[in-house]
Amino acid sequence: MTTLLHRFTVAKLLRVACCRSVYSGPEAYPVFSRQDFAEDDGTWEWKKLHNIRQRVVDIQNGINHEGDKKIVDDEARKVHLLPHKIYSKPEEYYPLTDVAKVVYGNKTKDPMPKGIKHKMDPDFIRPEVQDLLKSLTGRDPEIVFAEQTGLYTHMPRVRLLTTEQLNQEIKKMDEKFDEMLEMPPVMLEREEIEETIAFDELLDGYEEGKLIFTDITVDLKPDERCMVVREPTGLLRRAQWDERDRALGVYYPKCGRSLHKDPVFENPQVAFKNQFHKNILERILVEFVPDSKEFIHYTQMVYDEIDKESQYDLLRSTRFFGGLAFYLAKHKSIDGLLKNILENKSSLPDAADLVKLFCLINNESNTARNLKDLNNCDDFRIVQVYVQNDATMKKILELSLQTFQQIPQSAQNF
Amino acid sequence: MVRLSWLLLERVRNFRKLQTTRERLVARNAECLFAGDENIQVYSKLDGVPRLKNQYAIRLAKHGCPNRPFYHIVLAKTYDDRDTEIEQLGTYDPMPNINNEKLCALNFERIKYHIALGAYLTRPIRRLLGLSGFLPLDPTLLIFAENLRRRKAIEQKIKSKESEDSEKKTETEKEVD
């Protein structure tokens, strides 16, 4: 029994001696790492490759040794095995990848042919015109922030504020006003694309329909995307605007746009009866591009209808009133709007703003010549000059002007 | 220390793991240039174009419903099923729409990348890329178009002969009357 106990205790002691103790030095357990084996050349295969790579580097630099021809012939036959080139250093085999080059380097950016650009109406861009249009639209918060069907409305909140906090809240609302009353752009009609790439007569009659090809590379703007049509006669040409819009609607759809045309835009009588002019204009904004033929034609249709029936109050303090006023001023048919302002709204400064707009857009008219210093004249005088020179409904406008003439004289009598 | 011996065993036995291969088309009588290598295999298919052993292919994968095919243009391996894919490179709709158009979408950036690394293109995709102007036209397409034109000319001749025969019959009936 004592011998067994001795052996058990001896094994324990041995185990303790093998484990690391506080007094064991750095060489208790040797640590092997790859650096220890790096100095070894390794097996004969690695040595052969190392020599060949050195030889290749020497050939590239111009140094010749014996047996270069054999190495070159062997390497030439192995071209299909190597990735794309002969690497002489490991840094070339594992290069630092520039993500931008790899992803964006091989892009098929196809600029529009013949340098077609989107052109804004030069009269619309002028800051003087923009200020006048903004002052004409008005800022009625009950109409701008009215309830819209389909959108979530929050419950009202009541808070106690200091005057400084109140002024900050008013500034925020002014910014929101500008967002809601942002005018859609008035642009010139876009030119049609007519460019042929190739004509293959031998393909005549291979199919009965057209083939439209679109480019689906990632991160391209719709203007840069290449779209090409092959016709059954064998003609290869670029796609026209109709085909481009349809293909973009198939592969890159937008919320609110549809591929087929709505008949509302051609037979809008029922909508006009129920006073849905604003809804139709919003629909046009979403579906069509402001460059296109359809956008310009349908908006002008709605503006003509409003001008005919003098329903200007429908668009007042909305984002579409600026386009209305610009269209009427350009086509010299302001009289209905003037009458509406003088009678229903009864504000002279708005009428004067309208006449100023007319003069800025039509510089060569009689009113513009007579009113060279617009800032020095009275509002009354400005409207009077217009009524005398360029108005078609002269008598009606003179009658409505007389009301503004009488008020100051009666005030003086007091 | 144990790992080194395992590697030595692999090298001694020439244990070769699965190697990736790339393929490319070769001119008709240029196979002798690659005769010395063991890794290359040359063979030809009915098209008459000899092609090397390949793995990656760009081809059409059929989706859709019965009596309504719709194809995805797809990078896949030749031994995989028809509808499997590694990457989708576009679509092709063989049925014309209301405006008598057939829509085809192609990701030219990725197709360039895969062709440069040696992917095989099947015949319908060679035709589509030739029609789009990306590659030159495929001769099979031109032969197909010429045969169509000849058939139509023959059919027109038959129709004109039948109309002439019917006119002659009506004339003879009138003479009899």
XYZ file of C-alpha atoms in Angstrom:
591
model
C 0.000 0.000 0.000
C 2.773 2.429 0.819
C 4.435 1.807 -2.566
C 1.198 2.646 -4.420
C 0.728 5.812 -2.465
C 4.285 6.731 -3.224
C 3.696 6.205 -6.995
C 0.510 8.277 -6.933
C 2.233 11.081 -5.151
C 5.227 10.830 -7.467
C 2.948 11.146 -10.573
C 1.305 14.193 -9.012
C 4.640 15.764 -8.358
C 5.795 15.061 -11.906
C 2.626 16.674 -13.287
C 3.240 19.708 -11.173
C 6.781 19.880 -12.371
C 5.697 19.764 -16.043
C 3.120 22.547 -15.646
C 4.228 26.093 -15.902
C 5.337 27.574 -12.680
C 6.128 31.088 -11.705
C 9.782 30.263 -11.762
C 9.816 28.758 -15.327
C 11.794 30.825 -17.797
C 11.037 31.824 -21.392
C 12.322 28.570 -22.867
C 9.919 26.336 -21.001
C 7.820 25.685 -24.097
C 9.286 26.502 -27.527
C 6.827 28.316 -29.843
C 7.120 27.489 -33.535
C 5.950 30.092 -36.080
C 5.984 30.479 -39.868
C 8.871 32.897 -39.696
C 11.062 30.125 -38.388
C 10.463 28.107 -41.546
C 10.653 31.054 -43.974
C 14.373 30.832 -44.345
C 14.116 27.249 -45.585
C 13.769 27.132 -49.347
C 11.352 24.254 -49.100
C 11.073 21.407 -51.553
C 12.579 21.295 -55.006
C 9.342 22.443 -56.690
C 9.332 25.732 -54.880
C 12.970 26.221 -55.711
C 12.287 25.663 -59.410
C 9.441 28.169 -59.510
C 11.503 30.690 -57.600
C 14.252 30.397 -60.154
C 11.867 30.726 -63.074
C 10.315 33.834 -61.635
C 13.719 35.388 -61.138
C 14.605 34.505 -64.718
C 11.401 36.083 -66.023
C 12.128 39.276 -64.134
C 15.607 39.324 -65.649
C 14.190 38.821 -69.172
C 11.794 41.718 -68.630
C 14.704 43.862 -67.504
C 16.896 42.757 -70.406
C 19.371 40.382 -68.755
C 19.922 37.082 -70.670
C 21.063 33.714 -69.288
C 21.517 30.268 -70.796
C 18.369 28.327 -71.424
C 16.067 31.351 -71.659
C 14.452 30.099 -74.848
C 13.199 26.918 -73.229
C 11.715 28.817 -70.321
C 9.954 31.232 -72.639
C 8.507 28.426 -74.783
C 7.267 26.559 -71.736
C 5.699 29.658 -70.271
C 4.045 30.539 -73.577
C 2.275 27.200 -73.661
C 1.016 27.680 -70.122
C -0.692 30.997 -70.841
C -4.091 29.417 -70.610
C -3.333 28.210 -67.080
C -2.148 31.530 -65.698
C -4.800 34.047 -64.770
C -3.982 36.961 -67.029
C -0.269 37.720 -66.771
C 2.969 36.494 -65.292
C 3.374 37.674 -61.756
C 6.888 38.279 -60.544
C 6.093 39.510 -57.051
C 3.477 38.428 -54.561
C 2.301 42.038 -54.261
C 1.009 41.910 -57.817
C -0.942 38.763 -57.144
C -2.762 40.196 -54.177
C -3.211 43.825 -55.117
C -5.108 46.309 -53.010
C -8.450 46.490 -54.764
C -9.811 49.881 -55.558
C -13.502 49.234 -55.270
C -14.430 52.251 -57.309
C -12.335 51.120 -60.275
C -13.576 47.565 -60.136
C -17.227 48.472 -59.898
C -17.342 51.679 -61.940
C -14.409 51.181 -64.260
C -16.134 49.211 -67.009
C -19.292 51.243 -67.224
C -21.124 51.529 -70.479
C -21.967 55.188 -70.182
C -23.734 56.221 -73.334
C -24.268 59.991 -73.569
C -27.288 61.247 -75.369
C -26.766 61.665 -79.111
C -26.111 65.080 -80.654
C -25.774 66.657 -77.215
C -29.493 66.806 -76.484
C -30.045 68.724 -73.273
C -33.026 69.586 -71.171
C -33.744 73.296 -71.656
C -35.700 75.423 -69.239
C -37.756 78.335 -70.454
C -35.384 81.310 -70.102
C -38.176 83.670 -69.067
C -39.268 81.366 -66.265
C -35.837 81.172 -64.643
C -35.432 84.911 -64.073
C -35.535 85.746 -60.351
C -37.772 88.786 -60.923
C -40.370 86.619 -62.597
C -40.131 83.994 -59.847
C -40.703 86.608 -57.117
C -43.772 87.976 -58.892
C -45.255 84.510 -59.369
C -44.740 83.682 -55.709
C -46.450 86.867 -54.591
C -49.397 86.193 -56.899
C -50.058 82.660 -55.623
C -50.717 83.686 -52.043
C -50.168 81.820 -48.784
C -53.422 80.624 -47.311
C -52.572 77.988 -44.697
C -56.086 76.543 -44.716
C -55.663 75.502 -48.360
C -51.970 74.604 -48.302
C -52.179 72.427 -45.187
C -55.649 71.068 -45.855
C -56.454 67.416 -45.286
C -55.411 65.184 -48.195
C -57.332 61.972 -48.702
C -55.144 58.925 -48.105
C -52.493 60.597 -45.946
C -52.178 60.130 -42.204
C -53.162 63.148 -40.098
C -51.791 63.697 -36.634
C -53.823 64.725 -33.638
C -53.400 68.398 -32.693
C -51.023 69.358 -29.901
C -51.165 72.312 -27.485
C -47.938 73.754 -26.110
C -46.848 76.785 -24.058
C -44.109 78.756 -25.796
C -42.089 81.876 -25.278
C -41.960 84.554 -27.961
C -38.580 83.336 -29.154
C -39.827 79.778 -29.500
C -42.901 81.049 -31.305
C -40.774 82.901 -33.837
C -38.706 79.754 -34.418
C -41.867 77.743 -35.084
C -43.041 80.401 -37.540
C -39.730 80.136 -39.406
C -40.198 76.372 -39.704
C -43.654 76.846 -41.154
C -42.307 79.349 -43.682
C -39.880 76.713 -44.899
C -42.715 74.205 -45.171
C -44.751 76.716 -47.155
C -41.919 76.994 -49.669
C -41.834 73.211 -49.994
C -45.538 72.849 -50.623
C -45.666 75.791 -53.050
C -42.652 74.749 -55.127
C -43.606 75.367 -58.751
C -43.203 72.622 -61.378
C -40.747 73.727 -64.082
C -41.787 75.159 -67.401
C -39.496 73.700 -70.050
C -39.151 73.738 -73.805
C -40.328 70.689 -75.725
C -37.661 68.024 -76.146
C -36.341 67.262 -79.613
C -36.953 63.835 -81.103
C -34.107 61.329 -81.407
C -33.261 60.268 -84.973
C -30.010 58.368 -85.161
C -29.259 55.189 -87.106
C -26.375 52.993 -86.073
C -26.373 50.358 -88.835
C -28.444 48.913 -91.671
C -28.145 45.204 -92.484
C -30.103 44.411 -95.639
C -29.489 40.687 -95.351
C -31.718 40.534 -92.266
C -34.821 41.686 -94.118
C -37.851 39.721 -92.949
C -36.272 37.610 -90.201
C -39.067 38.603 -87.817
C -42.414 40.319 -87.856
C -41.898 42.716 -84.943
C -39.386 45.083 -83.419
C -36.756 44.181 -80.850
C -35.953 46.683 -78.091
C -32.675 46.256 -76.191
C -32.022 48.077 -72.923
C -28.861 48.305 -70.864
C -29.259 47.087 -67.297
C -25.951 48.173 -65.784
C -26.125 49.319 -62.193
C -25.955 52.984 -61.206
C -26.780 54.705 -64.448
C -29.032 57.726 -64.802
C -31.995 57.371 -67.163
C -30.373 59.805 -69.590
C -27.212 57.720 -69.786
C -28.890 54.403 -70.375
C -28.446 52.997 -73.879
C -31.614 51.837 -75.628
C -31.525 50.435 -79.117
C -34.172 49.145 -81.529
C -33.763 46.588 -84.339
C -36.528 46.648 -86.909
C -37.614 43.746 -89.141
C -36.066 45.463 -92.153
C -32.649 45.125 -90.509
C -32.267 48.737 -89.345
C -30.499 49.420 -86.041
C -31.428 52.752 -84.510
C -31.655 54.464 -81.153
C -34.969 54.336 -79.343
C -37.250 57.363 -79.467
C -38.650 59.071 -76.414
C -41.874 57.006 -76.344
C -39.964 53.738 -76.398
C -37.486 55.006 -73.812
C -40.222 55.949 -71.348
C -41.931 52.602 -71.814
C -38.746 50.570 -71.325
C -37.819 52.558 -68.208
C -41.322 51.938 -66.896
C -40.847 48.198 -67.335
C -37.425 47.810 -65.745
C -37.263 50.816 -63.398
C -40.826 51.642 -62.398
C -41.735 54.691 -60.335
C -44.551 54.982 -57.843
C -47.599 56.547 -59.491
C -46.559 56.016 -63.115
C -48.339 53.605 -65.411
C -47.371 52.172 -68.782
C -50.672 52.767 -70.550
C -52.303 56.141 -71.133
C -55.290 57.115 -69.048
C -58.278 58.313 -71.157
C -58.920 61.059 -68.613
C -56.322 63.180 -70.359
C -58.250 63.080 -73.652
C -61.841 63.265 -72.340
C -61.675 65.339 -69.166
C -65.156 66.869 -69.342
C -66.554 64.929 -66.417
C -63.553 65.793 -64.262
C -63.850 69.490 -65.129
C -67.526 69.468 -64.179
C -66.637 68.217 -60.714
C -63.750 70.700 -60.394
C -60.885 68.189 -60.324
C -58.463 70.507 -62.146
C -55.893 70.382 -59.362
C -55.994 66.579 -59.186
C -55.443 66.263 -62.934
C -52.446 68.589 -62.756
C -50.953 66.533 -59.914
C -51.496 63.378 -61.950
C -49.772 64.924 -64.976
C -46.818 65.930 -62.778
C -46.330 62.379 -61.566
C -46.817 60.516 -64.840
C -45.041 62.653 -67.403
C -41.679 64.367 -67.631
C -41.899 68.175 -67.856
C -39.988 68.044 -71.150
C -42.456 65.857 -72.942
C -45.107 66.735 -75.472
C -47.900 65.280 -73.371
C -47.073 67.248 -70.234
C -47.097 70.585 -72.066
C -50.216 69.794 -74.079
C -52.319 68.561 -71.173
C -51.332 71.370 -68.779
C -52.205 73.956 -71.415
C -55.557 72.212 -71.868
C -56.328 72.581 -68.163
C -55.215 76.225 -68.098
C -57.420 77.048 -71.092
C -60.425 75.487 -69.376
C -59.821 77.506 -66.227
C -59.415 80.702 -68.228
C -62.638 80.068 -70.126
C -64.784 79.614 -67.048
C -62.792 81.994 -64.771
C -62.273 79.398 -62.021
C -58.987 80.849 -60.848
C -59.790 80.296 -57.186
C -59.302 76.555 -57.613
C -55.533 76.964 -58.077
C -54.929 79.933 -55.795
C -52.312 79.261 -53.048
C -51.304 75.996 -54.725
C -48.120 75.191 -56.575
C -49.803 75.399 -60.009
C -50.838 79.053 -59.978
C -47.404 80.226 -61.087
C -47.559 78.091 -64.229
C -51.048 79.430 -64.965
C -49.993 83.080 -64.704
C -46.840 82.469 -66.777
C -48.801 80.704 -69.522
C -51.418 83.487 -69.703
C -48.808 86.239 -69.718
C -46.864 84.518 -72.494
C -49.948 84.147 -74.702
C -51.208 87.682 -73.891
C -54.559 86.740 -72.355
C -54.387 88.281 -68.883
C -57.748 90.024 -68.960
C -59.770 87.319 -67.270
C -57.306 87.082 -64.393
C -57.151 90.867 -64.010
C -60.908 91.069 -63.783
C -60.935 88.314 -61.146
C -58.329 90.132 -59.070
C -60.014 93.541 -59.236
C -63.558 92.353 -58.533
C -63.442 89.244 -56.363
C -60.147 89.730 -54.554
C -60.157 93.550 -54.744
C -56.409 94.086 -54.337
C -54.551 96.612 -56.474
C -50.977 95.465 -55.730
C -51.711 91.975 -57.110
C -53.075 93.502 -60.308
C -49.981 95.661 -60.617
C -47.792 92.569 -60.125
C -49.604 90.881 -62.979
C -49.000 93.796 -65.323
C -45.331 93.866 -64.289
C -45.106 90.169 -65.198
C -46.632 90.931 -68.583
C -44.071 93.662 -69.222
C -41.115 91.491 -68.196
C -42.115 88.666 -70.547
C -43.303 90.864 -73.451
C -40.678 93.593 -73.620
C -41.784 94.887 -76.995
C -45.423 95.625 -76.125
C -46.885 99.143 -75.808
C -47.291 98.959 -72.048
C -43.632 98.089 -71.540
C -42.561 101.103 -73.595
C -44.810 103.462 -71.667
C -43.866 102.055 -68.254
C -40.100 102.109 -68.254
C -39.795 103.041 -64.562
C -42.134 100.561 -62.942
C -41.005 101.231 -59.368
C -41.779 104.970 -59.452
C -45.357 104.683 -60.760
C -48.423 103.996 -58.641
C -50.169 100.643 -58.839
C -53.236 102.385 -60.183
C -51.286 104.062 -62.952
C -49.667 100.761 -64.015
C -53.000 99.000 -64.460
C -54.487 102.033 -66.189
C -51.725 102.114 -68.816
C -52.238 98.413 -69.553
C -56.019 98.819 -69.890
C -55.555 101.685 -72.324
C -53.005 99.941 -74.538
C -53.181 96.138 -74.650
C -56.535 95.094 -73.171
C -59.300 93.370 -75.109
C -62.072 93.770 -72.498
C -61.494 97.538 -72.128
C -64.875 98.720 -70.872
C -65.321 96.004 -68.271
C -61.851 96.628 -66.827
C -62.345 100.404 -66.773
C -65.531 99.944 -64.778
C -63.795 97.752 -62.241
C -60.917 100.262 -62.015
C -63.269 103.135 -61.174
C -64.036 101.596 -57.794
C -60.387 101.971 -56.800
C -60.318 105.537 -58.108
C -63.193 106.746 -55.936
C -61.954 105.446 -52.576
C -58.969 107.823 -52.076
C -61.060 110.877 -53.018
C -63.728 109.966 -50.523
C -61.100 109.319 -47.873
C -59.673 112.824 -48.473
C -63.098 114.364 -47.931
C -63.146 112.956 -44.416
C 4.844 19.542 -37.453
C 2.008 17.241 -38.362
C 0.775 19.522 -41.147
C 4.028 19.551 -43.081
C 3.978 15.847 -43.505
C 0.438 15.974 -44.858
C 1.475 18.410 -47.560
C 4.439 16.294 -48.504
C 2.153 13.332 -48.954
C -0.093 15.332 -51.273
C 2.757 16.400 -53.472
C 4.287 12.965 -53.695
C 1.027 11.409 -54.797
C 0.350 14.274 -57.264
C -2.990 14.817 -55.666
C -4.637 17.417 -57.771
C -7.589 19.275 -56.473
C -10.376 20.547 -58.661
C -8.936 23.183 -60.932
C -10.984 25.858 -62.537
C -10.771 25.909 -66.298
C -11.455 28.664 -68.725
C -12.362 28.151 -72.332
C -12.146 30.083 -75.495
C -12.956 29.620 -79.127
C -10.227 28.519 -81.458
C -9.757 28.790 -85.203
C -10.504 25.650 -87.204
C -7.005 24.280 -87.825
C -5.193 25.843 -84.890
C -5.581 22.848 -82.573
C -2.009 21.733 -83.235
C -0.695 24.640 -81.186
C -2.161 23.122 -78.043
C -1.236 19.508 -78.753
C 1.609 19.315 -76.221
C -0.514 20.057 -73.142
C -2.402 17.498 -71.110
C -4.807 19.926 -69.484
C -6.511 20.994 -72.718
C -9.252 19.088 -74.481
C -10.555 20.094 -77.862
C -13.882 19.043 -79.261
C -16.544 20.409 -81.606
C -20.312 20.389 -81.649
C -22.839 20.434 -84.469
C -22.412 24.191 -84.904
C -19.045 23.506 -86.475
C -17.228 25.795 -84.063
C -14.601 23.888 -82.057
C -14.611 24.906 -78.448
C -12.441 24.025 -75.520
C -13.706 22.276 -72.443
C -15.800 24.787 -70.654
C -17.515 25.286 -67.383
C -19.141 28.669 -67.536
C -21.832 29.418 -70.091
C -24.192 32.286 -70.791
C -27.516 30.844 -71.867
C -31.299 31.130 -71.650
C -33.172 29.699 -68.664
C -36.863 29.180 -69.323
C -39.366 30.529 -66.837
C -43.007 31.357 -67.217
C -46.188 29.342 -67.656
C -47.373 26.699 -70.123
C -47.922 28.285 -73.543
C -46.170 31.435 -72.309
C -42.373 31.211 -72.237
C -40.132 33.847 -70.667
C -36.363 33.563 -70.614
C -33.742 34.760 -68.153
C -30.261 35.358 -69.550
C -28.061 33.602 -67.052
C -24.480 32.631 -66.226
C -24.373 28.964 -65.233
C -22.229 25.886 -65.470
C -22.866 23.531 -68.345
C -23.487 20.485 -66.219
C -26.121 22.229 -64.070
C -29.866 22.166 -64.678
C -31.376 24.526 -67.183
C -33.055 26.803 -64.643
C -30.190 27.149 -62.145
C -27.938 30.184 -62.192
C -24.888 31.842 -60.726
C -25.761 35.345 -61.843
C -28.577 36.859 -63.848
C -27.484 38.975 -66.783
C -30.817 39.941 -68.336
C -34.162 38.823 -69.704
C -35.791 38.052 -73.034
C -39.498 38.008 -73.808
C -40.273 36.090 -77.032
C -43.957 37.067 -77.146
C -44.686 40.484 -78.708
C -46.697 43.025 -76.758
C -49.507 45.375 -77.758
C -47.153 47.550 -79.810
C -45.666 44.500 -81.597
C -42.378 44.768 -79.710
C -40.176 42.137 -78.094
C -38.337 43.369 -75.023
C -34.800 42.256 -74.181
C -32.612 43.486 -71.327
C -28.834 42.978 -71.203
C -26.298 43.858 -68.498
C -23.455 44.737 -70.861
C -20.966 45.459 -68.093
C -21.166 41.996 -66.578
C -21.433 40.242 -69.974
C -18.162 41.889 -70.997
C -16.554 40.701 -67.783
C -17.615 37.088 -68.225
C -16.740 36.910 -71.921
C -13.267 38.225 -71.099
C -12.811 35.375 -68.621
C -13.871 32.775 -71.161
C -17.573 32.013 -70.893
C -19.280 30.122 -73.706
C -22.177 31.801 -75.554
C -25.008 29.645 -76.865
C -26.612 30.248 -80.245
C -29.674 32.298 -79.205
C -27.484 34.589 -77.140
C -25.035 35.014 -79.963
C -28.011 36.059 -82.104
C -29.328 38.527 -79.539
C -25.957 40.169 -78.972
C -25.477 40.453 -82.724
C -28.899 42.031 -83.223
C -28.231 44.557 -80.449
C -24.986 45.664 -82.067
C -22.721 44.539 -79.227
C -21.105 41.760 -81.310
C -21.023 41.184 -85.076
C -23.959 39.316 -86.612
C -24.177 35.553 -86.344
C -24.082 33.788 -89.746
C -26.822 31.367 -88.660
C -29.199 34.325 -88.473
C -28.431 35.469 -91.998
C -28.934 31.950 -93.362
C -32.268 31.715 -91.531
C -33.431 35.049 -92.982
C -32.494 34.040 -96.523
C -34.363 30.755 -96.249
C -37.446 32.610 -95.011
C -37.329 34.945 -97.969
C -37.044 32.024 -100.427
C -39.990 30.256 -98.847
C -42.135 33.376 -99.049
C -41.263 33.856 -102.708
C -42.272 30.260 -103.454
C -45.558 30.664 -101.585
C -46.341 33.835 -103.522
C -45.747 32.022 -106.791
C -48.124 29.230 -105.774
C -50.793 31.755 -104.768
C -50.476 33.656 -108.038
C -50.786 30.399 -109.989
C -53.905 29.411 -108.064
C -55.510 32.794 -108.703
C -54.730 32.509 -112.402
C -56.263 29.028 -112.532
C -59.414 30.231 -110.749
C -59.735 33.143 -113.197
C -59.375 30.803 -116.153
C -62.088 28.524 -114.771
C -64.541 31.427 -114.411
C -63.773 32.549 -117.960
C -64.391 29.057 -119.363
C -67.701 28.813 -117.452
C -68.840 32.130 -118.938
C -67.900 30.967 -122.453
C -69.878 27.789 -121.938
C -72.862 29.852 -120.822
